[in-house]
Amino acid sequence: MEIKDLQERMLKLSTKIAAIERDNSSLNLQMEQLKRMLKEDRRHIAQLIEAARKQSDET
């Protein structure tokens, strides 16, 4: 391979790596958002269970 071919190949690989890094960053953000949503859902479920227990104790 000539130097020019290697340079072109390196540029293409660098572009692919940059795209993968962007995708990874986006996926990490989505994962963090889903973790927060899950945490909120768990908290809400715990509140519902507690409310149901209190209601059950009152009857």
Coordinates of N, CA and C in Angstrom, one line a residue:
M1 N 0.8 -1.2 0.0 CA 0.0 0.0 0.0 C 0.9 1.3 0.0
E2 N 0.4 2.2 -0.7 CA 1.1 3.5 -0.7 C 0.7 4.3 0.5
I3 N 1.5 5.3 0.8 CA 1.2 6.2 1.9 C -0.1 6.9 1.7
K4 N -0.4 7.3 0.5 CA -1.7 8.0 0.3 C -2.9 7.0 0.6
D5 N -2.8 5.8 0.2 CA -3.8 4.8 0.5 C -4.0 4.6 2.0
L6 N -2.9 4.5 2.6 CA -2.9 4.4 4.1 C -3.5 5.6 4.8
Q7 N -3.2 6.8 4.3 CA -3.8 8.0 4.8 C -5.3 8.0 4.6
E8 N -5.8 7.6 3.4 CA -7.2 7.6 3.1 C -7.9 6.6 4.1
R9 N -7.2 5.4 4.2 CA -7.8 4.4 5.1 C -7.9 4.9 6.5
M10 N -6.9 5.6 7.0 CA -6.8 6.1 8.3 C -7.9 7.1 8.5
L11 N -8.1 8.0 7.5 CA -9.2 9.0 7.6 C -10.6 8.3 7.7
K12 N -10.8 7.3 6.9 CA -12.1 6.6 6.9 C -12.3 5.9 8.3
L13 N -11.3 5.3 8.8 CA -11.4 4.7 10.1 C -11.6 5.7 11.2
S14 N -10.9 6.8 11.1 CA -11.1 7.9 12.1 C -12.6 8.4 12.1
T15 N -13.1 8.5 10.9 CA -14.5 9.0 10.7 C -15.5 7.9 11.3
K16 N -15.2 6.7 11.1 CA -16.0 5.6 11.7 C -16.0 5.6 13.2
I17 N -14.7 5.8 13.7 CA -14.6 5.8 15.2 C -15.3 7.0 15.8
A18 N -15.2 8.1 15.1 CA -16.0 9.3 15.6 C -17.5 9.1 15.7
A19 N -18.0 8.4 14.6 CA -19.4 8.1 14.6 C -19.8 7.1 15.7
I20 N -19.0 6.1 15.9 CA -19.2 5.2 17.0 C -19.2 5.8 18.3
E21 N -18.2 6.7 18.5 CA -18.2 7.5 19.8 C -19.4 8.3 20.0
R22 N -19.9 9.0 19.0 CA -21.1 9.8 19.1 C -22.3 8.9 19.5
D23 N -22.4 7.7 18.8 CA -23.5 6.8 19.1 C -23.4 6.3 20.5
N24 N -22.2 6.0 21.0 CA -22.0 5.5 22.3 C -22.4 6.6 23.3
S25 N -22.0 7.8 23.1 CA -22.3 8.9 24.0 C -23.9 9.1 24.0
S26 N -24.5 9.0 22.9 CA -26.0 9.1 22.9 C -26.6 8.0 23.6
L27 N -26.1 6.8 23.5 CA -26.6 5.6 24.2 C -26.4 5.7 25.7
N28 N -25.3 6.3 26.1 CA -25.0 6.5 27.5 C -26.0 7.5 28.1
L29 N -26.3 8.5 27.4 CA -27.3 9.5 27.8 C -28.7 8.9 28.0
Q30 N -29.0 8.1 27.0 CA -30.3 7.4 27.0 C -30.4 6.4 28.2
M31 N -29.3 5.7 28.5 CA -29.2 4.8 29.6 C -29.4 5.5 30.9
E32 N -28.7 6.7 31.0 CA -28.9 7.4 32.3 C -30.3 7.9 32.5
Q33 N -30.9 8.4 31.4 CA -32.3 8.8 31.4 C -33.2 7.6 31.8
L34 N -33.0 6.5 31.3 CA -33.8 5.3 31.6 C -33.6 4.9 33.1
K35 N -32.4 5.0 33.6 CA -32.1 4.7 35.0 C -32.9 5.7 35.9
R36 N -32.9 7.0 35.5 CA -33.6 7.9 36.3 C -35.1 7.6 36.3
M37 N -35.6 7.2 35.1 CA -37.1 6.9 35.0 C -37.4 5.7 35.9
L38 N -36.5 4.7 35.9 CA -36.7 3.5 36.6 C -36.7 3.8 38.1
K39 N -35.8 4.6 38.5 CA -35.7 5.1 39.9 C -37.0 5.7 40.4
E40 N -37.5 6.6 39.5 CA -38.8 7.3 39.8 C -40.0 6.3 39.9
D41 N -40.0 5.4 38.9 CA -41.0 4.4 38.9 C -41.0 3.5 40.2
R42 N -39.8 3.2 40.6 CA -39.7 2.4 41.9 C -40.2 3.2 43.1
R43 N -39.8 4.4 43.1 CA -40.3 5.3 44.2 C -41.8 5.4 44.2
H44 N -42.4 5.6 43.0 CA -43.8 5.7 42.9 C -44.5 4.4 43.3
I45 N -44.0 3.2 42.9 CA -44.5 1.9 43.3 C -44.5 1.8 44.8
A46 N -43.4 2.2 45.4 CA -43.2 2.1 46.9 C -44.3 2.9 47.5
Q47 N -44.6 4.1 47.0 CA -45.6 5.0 47.6 C -47.0 4.4 47.4
L48 N -47.2 3.7 46.3 CA -48.5 3.1 46.1 C -48.7 1.9 47.0
I49 N -47.6 1.1 47.2 CA -47.7 0.0 48.2 C -48.0 0.5 49.6
E50 N -47.3 1.6 50.0 CA -47.5 2.1 51.3 C -48.9 2.7 51.5
A51 N -49.4 3.3 50.5 CA -50.8 3.8 50.5 C -51.8 2.7 50.7
A52 N -51.5 1.6 49.9 CA -52.4 0.4 50.0 C -52.4 -0.2 51.4
R53 N -51.2 -0.3 52.0 CA -51.0 -0.8 53.3 C -51.8 0.0 54.3
K54 N -51.7 1.3 54.2 CA -52.4 2.2 55.2 C -53.9 2.0 55.0
Q55 N -54.3 1.9 53.8 CA -55.8 1.8 53.5 C -56.2 0.4 54.1
S56 N -55.4 -0.6 53.9 CA -55.8 -1.9 54.4 C -55.8 -2.0 55.9
D57 N -54.9 -1.2 56.5 CA -54.9 -1.2 58.0 C -56.1 -0.4 58.6
E58 N -56.6 0.5 57.8 CA -57.8 1.3 58.2 C -59.1 0.5 58.2
T59 N -59.1 -0.5 57.3 CA -60.4 -1.3 57.2 C -60.4 -2.5 58.0

